[in-house]
Amino acid sequence: MSVSADSTHGTRRTGSRRTAGVRRTGTGSVDAAPWVAMYHSVGDCFDDPYRITVSPDRLDHQLGWLRRRGLRGVSVSELLGARARGAGRDLVGLTFDDGYADFVEAALPVLRRHDCGATLFVLPGRLAGENAWDPLGPRKRLLDKPGIRLAAASEGIEIGSHGLTHVDLTRADDALLHAEVAESRAVLSELIGAHVQGFCYPYGTVDQRVVDAVRDAGYTYGCAIDPGPLTGPYALPRVHVGQNDSSVRLLLKLKLHRLRRRPVKGA
């Protein structure tokens, strides 16, 4: 997705103002939207103008912090499924955008070490390519077909679509929107031999037309960044996690999320 900690690319808040329903616990308190962390690349952070990279050591520290607090990182599908059953309060969604090759090389071993799962959002129209949508670079390799299949075969790892080629869908015409959303799902499902449940909006930009396209394509959820009034199962908010996020910063982000995020019906 390539978005800095300060959301450099921005997030549109357009579309209708439908609100999500409210779920209450047995004690009468209101549940916030599920906490979903947004990662991108795992590797060398030296040249990182968009602040999308975390080092393996930092990821190890962050996942260790979750585990010490009694939390466990899982895929978004597992998280939403657990919450639909009234469980999963000890689960956190982990997402990795763009499908960088370093997910298999660097992130997957750390996830295994902490018994965590994750959702990896990939770009089937850029297999074995690079992040050409980032004008400032650096160039980073993207997963090829064997890499995506290897990730999909790993326990707890879910493969989701990030579109075909990483374009702002709110600016796409109907034909391009269909290709990026529906065709990418078909290509990925064939590639991994399983239905693809999740979609992630490139740049985090989303409006009602795009949300409707994702729903109509057969996905069960969509991940955004800060979708505002569109917040719901097809526009889940996420929290950017980067190299500078220490234990203290993670705690603050978690507390802020619980304070300001509206509930998500069915999640």
CSV table of C-alpha atoms in Angstrom, one decimal:
chain,number,residue,atom,x,y,z
A,1,MET,CA,0.0,0.0,0.0
A,2,SER,CA,2.9,2.4,0.6
A,3,VAL,CA,1.7,4.9,3.1
A,4,SER,CA,3.9,6.6,5.7
A,5,ALA,CA,3.2,6.8,9.4
A,6,ASP,CA,1.6,10.2,8.7
A,7,SER,CA,-0.5,8.9,5.8
A,8,THR,CA,1.5,10.8,3.2
A,9,HIS,CA,-0.6,9.5,0.3
A,10,GLY,CA,-3.8,10.6,2.2
A,11,THR,CA,-7.1,8.9,2.7
A,12,ARG,CA,-10.3,10.0,1.0
A,13,ARG,CA,-13.5,10.0,3.1
A,14,THR,CA,-16.0,10.2,0.4
A,15,GLY,CA,-19.2,8.3,-0.4
A,16,SER,CA,-22.4,7.8,1.6
A,17,ARG,CA,-22.6,8.3,5.3
A,18,ARG,CA,-24.0,4.9,6.2
A,19,THR,CA,-23.0,3.9,9.8
A,20,ALA,CA,-22.0,0.5,11.1
A,21,GLY,CA,-24.1,-1.2,13.8
A,22,VAL,CA,-23.0,-1.4,17.4
A,23,ARG,CA,-22.2,-4.6,19.2
A,24,ARG,CA,-22.4,-4.6,22.9
A,25,THR,CA,-20.8,-7.1,25.3
A,26,GLY,CA,-22.5,-8.9,28.1
A,27,THR,CA,-21.5,-6.1,30.4
A,28,GLY,CA,-23.2,-3.5,28.3
A,29,SER,CA,-19.9,-1.9,27.1
A,30,VAL,CA,-19.4,-1.1,23.4
A,31,ASP,CA,-16.8,-3.0,21.4
A,32,ALA,CA,-14.4,-1.0,19.2
A,33,ALA,CA,-13.6,-2.1,15.7
A,34,PRO,CA,-11.1,-5.0,15.7
A,35,TRP,CA,-7.5,-3.8,16.0
A,36,VAL,CA,-5.7,-4.5,12.7
A,37,ALA,CA,-2.0,-3.6,12.3
A,38,MET,CA,-0.7,-2.5,8.9
A,39,TYR,CA,2.8,-3.5,7.9
A,40,HIS,CA,4.5,-3.4,4.5
A,41,SER,CA,8.2,-4.4,4.0
A,42,VAL,CA,10.4,-6.2,6.5
A,43,GLY,CA,14.1,-5.6,5.9
A,44,ASP,CA,16.8,-2.8,5.8
A,45,CYS,CA,15.3,0.5,6.9
A,46,PHE,CA,18.3,2.7,5.7
A,47,ASP,CA,16.6,4.1,2.6
A,48,ASP,CA,12.9,4.3,3.5
A,49,PRO,CA,11.3,7.7,2.5
A,50,TYR,CA,7.8,6.5,3.1
A,51,ARG,CA,8.6,4.8,6.4
A,52,ILE,CA,7.0,1.5,5.3
A,53,THR,CA,9.8,-0.8,6.4
A,54,VAL,CA,10.5,-2.5,9.7
A,55,SER,CA,13.6,-4.5,10.5
A,56,PRO,CA,13.3,-8.1,11.5
A,57,ASP,CA,14.5,-7.3,14.9
A,58,ARG,CA,11.9,-4.6,15.4
A,59,LEU,CA,9.1,-6.9,14.1
A,60,ASP,CA,10.4,-9.5,16.6
A,61,HIS,CA,10.2,-6.9,19.4
A,62,GLN,CA,6.7,-5.8,18.4
A,63,LEU,CA,5.3,-9.3,18.2
A,64,GLY,CA,6.9,-10.1,21.5
A,65,TRP,CA,5.2,-7.1,23.0
A,66,LEU,CA,1.8,-8.5,21.8
A,67,ARG,CA,2.5,-11.9,23.2
A,68,ARG,CA,3.5,-10.6,26.6
A,69,ARG,CA,0.2,-8.7,26.8
A,70,GLY,CA,-1.7,-11.9,26.1
A,71,LEU,CA,-2.4,-11.0,22.5
A,72,ARG,CA,-1.7,-13.0,19.4
A,73,GLY,CA,-1.5,-11.8,15.8
A,74,VAL,CA,-3.7,-13.6,13.3
A,75,SER,CA,-5.0,-13.2,9.8
A,76,VAL,CA,-8.0,-10.8,9.3
A,77,SER,CA,-10.3,-13.7,8.3
A,78,GLU,CA,-9.4,-15.6,11.5
A,79,LEU,CA,-9.9,-12.4,13.6
A,80,LEU,CA,-13.3,-11.6,12.1
A,81,GLY,CA,-14.4,-15.2,12.3
A,82,ALA,CA,-13.5,-15.4,16.0
A,83,ARG,CA,-15.3,-12.1,16.8
A,84,ALA,CA,-18.4,-13.2,14.9
A,85,ARG,CA,-18.6,-16.1,17.4
A,86,GLY,CA,-18.3,-13.7,20.3
A,87,ALA,CA,-14.6,-14.6,20.9
A,88,GLY,CA,-11.2,-13.3,19.8
A,89,ARG,CA,-10.7,-10.5,22.2
A,90,ASP,CA,-7.1,-11.7,22.6
A,91,LEU,CA,-6.5,-11.6,18.8
A,92,VAL,CA,-5.0,-8.8,16.7
A,93,GLY,CA,-5.1,-8.7,12.9
A,94,LEU,CA,-1.7,-8.5,11.2
A,95,THR,CA,-1.6,-7.4,7.6
A,96,PHE,CA,1.4,-7.0,5.2
A,97,ASP,CA,0.6,-4.9,2.1
A,98,ASP,CA,2.1,-5.0,-1.4
A,99,GLY,CA,3.4,-8.6,-1.4
A,100,TYR,CA,7.1,-7.8,-1.0
A,101,ALA,CA,9.5,-10.7,-1.5
A,102,ASP,CA,11.0,-10.1,2.0
A,103,PHE,CA,7.8,-11.3,3.6
A,104,VAL,CA,8.9,-14.9,3.0
A,105,GLU,CA,12.5,-14.2,3.6
A,106,ALA,CA,12.3,-12.0,6.7
A,107,ALA,CA,8.8,-11.7,8.1
A,108,LEU,CA,7.6,-15.3,8.0
A,109,PRO,CA,10.3,-16.7,10.3
A,110,VAL,CA,9.5,-14.0,12.9
A,111,LEU,CA,5.8,-14.8,12.7
A,112,ARG,CA,6.5,-18.5,13.2
A,113,ARG,CA,8.7,-17.7,16.2
A,114,HIS,CA,5.8,-16.0,17.9
A,115,ASP,CA,3.1,-18.4,16.7
A,116,CYS,CA,1.4,-15.6,14.8
A,117,GLY,CA,-0.5,-15.6,11.6
A,118,ALA,CA,-1.1,-12.7,9.1
A,119,THR,CA,-2.8,-11.7,5.9
A,120,LEU,CA,-0.5,-10.9,3.0
A,121,PHE,CA,-2.1,-8.6,0.4
A,122,VAL,CA,-0.4,-9.2,-3.0
A,123,LEU,CA,-0.6,-7.8,-6.6
A,124,PRO,CA,-1.1,-10.6,-9.1
A,125,GLY,CA,-0.6,-8.1,-12.0
A,126,ARG,CA,3.0,-7.4,-10.8
A,127,LEU,CA,4.3,-10.9,-10.1
A,128,ALA,CA,8.1,-10.9,-9.6
A,129,GLY,CA,8.0,-7.1,-10.3
A,130,GLU,CA,8.8,-4.2,-8.1
A,131,ASN,CA,7.1,-1.3,-6.3
A,132,ALA,CA,7.1,1.1,-9.3
A,133,TRP,CA,4.2,3.1,-7.8
A,134,ASP,CA,6.6,4.6,-5.3
A,135,PRO,CA,8.4,7.5,-7.1
A,136,LEU,CA,11.0,8.0,-4.4
A,137,GLY,CA,12.1,4.4,-4.2
A,138,PRO,CA,13.9,2.4,-3.2
A,139,ARG,CA,12.9,-0.4,-5.6
A,140,LYS,CA,11.8,-3.5,-3.7
A,141,ARG,CA,11.2,-6.9,-5.2
A,142,LEU,CA,7.7,-8.4,-5.1
A,143,LEU,CA,6.8,-12.0,-4.7
A,144,ASP,CA,6.6,-14.3,-7.7
A,145,LYS,CA,4.1,-17.2,-8.1
A,146,PRO,CA,6.2,-19.8,-6.1
A,147,GLY,CA,6.7,-17.2,-3.3
A,148,ILE,CA,3.0,-16.5,-3.0
A,149,ARG,CA,2.2,-20.3,-3.0
A,150,LEU,CA,4.8,-20.8,-0.3
A,151,ALA,CA,3.3,-18.1,1.8
A,152,ALA,CA,-0.2,-19.5,1.2
A,153,ALA,CA,0.9,-22.9,2.3
A,154,SER,CA,2.3,-21.6,5.6
A,155,GLU,CA,0.2,-22.2,8.7
A,156,GLY,CA,-1.9,-19.1,9.6
A,157,ILE,CA,-1.1,-17.1,6.5
A,158,GLU,CA,-3.9,-15.8,4.4
A,159,ILE,CA,-3.5,-14.4,0.9
A,160,GLY,CA,-5.6,-11.4,0.0
A,161,SER,CA,-5.8,-9.1,-3.0
A,162,HIS,CA,-4.3,-5.6,-3.2
A,163,GLY,CA,-5.7,-5.2,-6.7
A,164,LEU,CA,-3.9,-6.1,-9.9
A,165,THR,CA,-1.4,-3.3,-10.2
A,166,HIS,CA,-1.7,-0.9,-7.2
A,167,VAL,CA,-3.8,2.0,-8.5
A,168,ASP,CA,-6.1,4.5,-6.8
A,169,LEU,CA,-9.5,2.8,-7.3
A,170,THR,CA,-11.5,5.9,-6.6
A,171,ARG,CA,-10.1,7.4,-9.8
A,172,ALA,CA,-10.6,4.2,-11.9
A,173,ASP,CA,-13.3,3.9,-14.6
A,174,ASP,CA,-15.7,1.0,-14.3
A,175,ALA,CA,-13.7,-1.4,-16.5
A,176,LEU,CA,-10.4,-0.8,-14.6
A,177,LEU,CA,-12.2,-1.1,-11.3
A,178,HIS,CA,-13.7,-4.4,-12.3
A,179,ALA,CA,-10.3,-5.7,-13.4
A,180,GLU,CA,-8.5,-4.5,-10.3
A,181,VAL,CA,-11.1,-6.0,-7.9
A,182,ALA,CA,-12.9,-8.9,-9.5
A,183,GLU,CA,-10.2,-10.2,-11.9
A,184,SER,CA,-7.5,-10.0,-9.3
A,185,ARG,CA,-9.6,-12.2,-7.0
A,186,ALA,CA,-10.1,-14.8,-9.8
A,187,VAL,CA,-6.3,-14.8,-10.7
A,188,LEU,CA,-5.3,-15.2,-7.1
A,189,SER,CA,-7.8,-17.9,-6.3
A,190,GLU,CA,-6.5,-20.0,-9.2
A,191,LEU,CA,-2.9,-19.3,-8.2
A,192,ILE,CA,-3.3,-20.5,-4.6
A,193,GLY,CA,-6.1,-23.0,-5.2
A,194,ALA,CA,-8.5,-21.4,-2.6
A,195,HIS,CA,-11.1,-18.7,-2.4
A,196,VAL,CA,-9.6,-15.2,-1.7
A,197,GLN,CA,-11.6,-13.6,1.1
A,198,GLY,CA,-9.9,-10.2,1.7
A,199,PHE,CA,-9.2,-7.1,-0.3
A,200,CYS,CA,-7.0,-4.2,0.6
A,201,TYR,CA,-7.5,-0.8,-1.0
A,202,PRO,CA,-4.3,0.6,-2.5
A,203,TYR,CA,-3.2,3.9,-0.8
A,204,GLY,CA,-6.1,3.4,1.6
A,205,THR,CA,-8.3,5.4,-0.7
A,206,VAL,CA,-11.9,4.3,-0.7
A,207,ASP,CA,-15.4,5.5,-1.5
A,208,GLN,CA,-18.8,3.9,-1.6
A,209,ARG,CA,-18.5,2.9,-5.3
A,210,VAL,CA,-15.3,1.0,-4.6
A,211,VAL,CA,-16.7,-0.6,-1.4
A,212,ASP,CA,-19.7,-1.8,-3.4
A,213,ALA,CA,-17.4,-3.3,-6.1
A,214,VAL,CA,-15.4,-5.2,-3.5
A,215,ARG,CA,-18.6,-6.6,-1.9
A,216,ASP,CA,-20.1,-7.5,-5.3
A,217,ALA,CA,-16.9,-9.3,-6.4
A,218,GLY,CA,-17.4,-11.9,-3.6
A,219,TYR,CA,-14.9,-10.7,-1.0
A,220,THR,CA,-16.0,-11.1,2.7
A,221,TYR,CA,-14.1,-8.0,3.9
A,222,GLY,CA,-12.0,-5.1,2.9
A,223,CYS,CA,-9.1,-3.3,4.6
A,224,ALA,CA,-8.6,0.5,4.4
A,225,ILE,CA,-6.7,2.9,6.7
A,226,ASP,CA,-9.1,5.5,8.1
A,227,PRO,CA,-12.4,5.1,6.2
A,228,GLY,CA,-14.4,7.4,8.4
A,229,PRO,CA,-18.2,7.0,7.9
A,230,LEU,CA,-17.6,4.0,5.6
A,231,THR,CA,-16.1,2.0,8.5
A,232,GLY,CA,-17.5,-1.5,8.4
A,233,PRO,CA,-16.6,-5.1,7.3
A,234,TYR,CA,-15.8,-3.8,3.8
A,235,ALA,CA,-13.8,-0.8,5.0
A,236,LEU,CA,-11.9,-1.9,8.1
A,237,PRO,CA,-9.6,0.7,9.7
A,238,ARG,CA,-6.0,-0.2,10.4
A,239,VAL,CA,-3.1,1.2,12.4
A,240,HIS,CA,0.2,1.8,10.7
A,241,VAL,CA,3.1,0.1,12.5
A,242,GLY,CA,6.6,1.2,11.6
A,243,GLN,CA,10.3,1.0,12.7
A,244,ASN,CA,9.8,3.8,15.3
A,245,ASP,CA,7.0,2.0,17.1
A,246,SER,CA,8.4,0.9,20.4
A,247,SER,CA,6.4,-0.8,23.2
A,248,VAL,CA,5.3,2.6,24.5
A,249,ARG,CA,4.1,3.8,21.1
A,250,LEU,CA,2.3,0.5,20.4
A,251,LEU,CA,0.5,0.8,23.7
A,252,LEU,CA,-0.6,4.4,22.9
A,253,LYS,CA,-1.8,3.4,19.5
A,254,LEU,CA,-3.8,0.5,20.9
A,255,LYS,CA,-5.4,2.8,23.5
A,256,LEU,CA,-6.2,5.5,21.0
A,257,HIS,CA,-7.8,2.9,18.7
A,258,ARG,CA,-10.1,1.7,21.4
A,259,LEU,CA,-11.1,5.3,22.2
A,260,ARG,CA,-11.8,6.6,18.8
A,261,ARG,CA,-12.8,3.7,16.5
A,262,ARG,CA,-16.5,3.1,16.0
A,263,PRO,CA,-17.7,-0.5,16.3
A,264,VAL,CA,-18.0,-2.7,13.3
A,265,LYS,CA,-21.2,-4.8,12.9
A,266,GLY,CA,-20.4,-8.5,12.4
A,267,ALA,CA,-16.8,-8.0,13.4
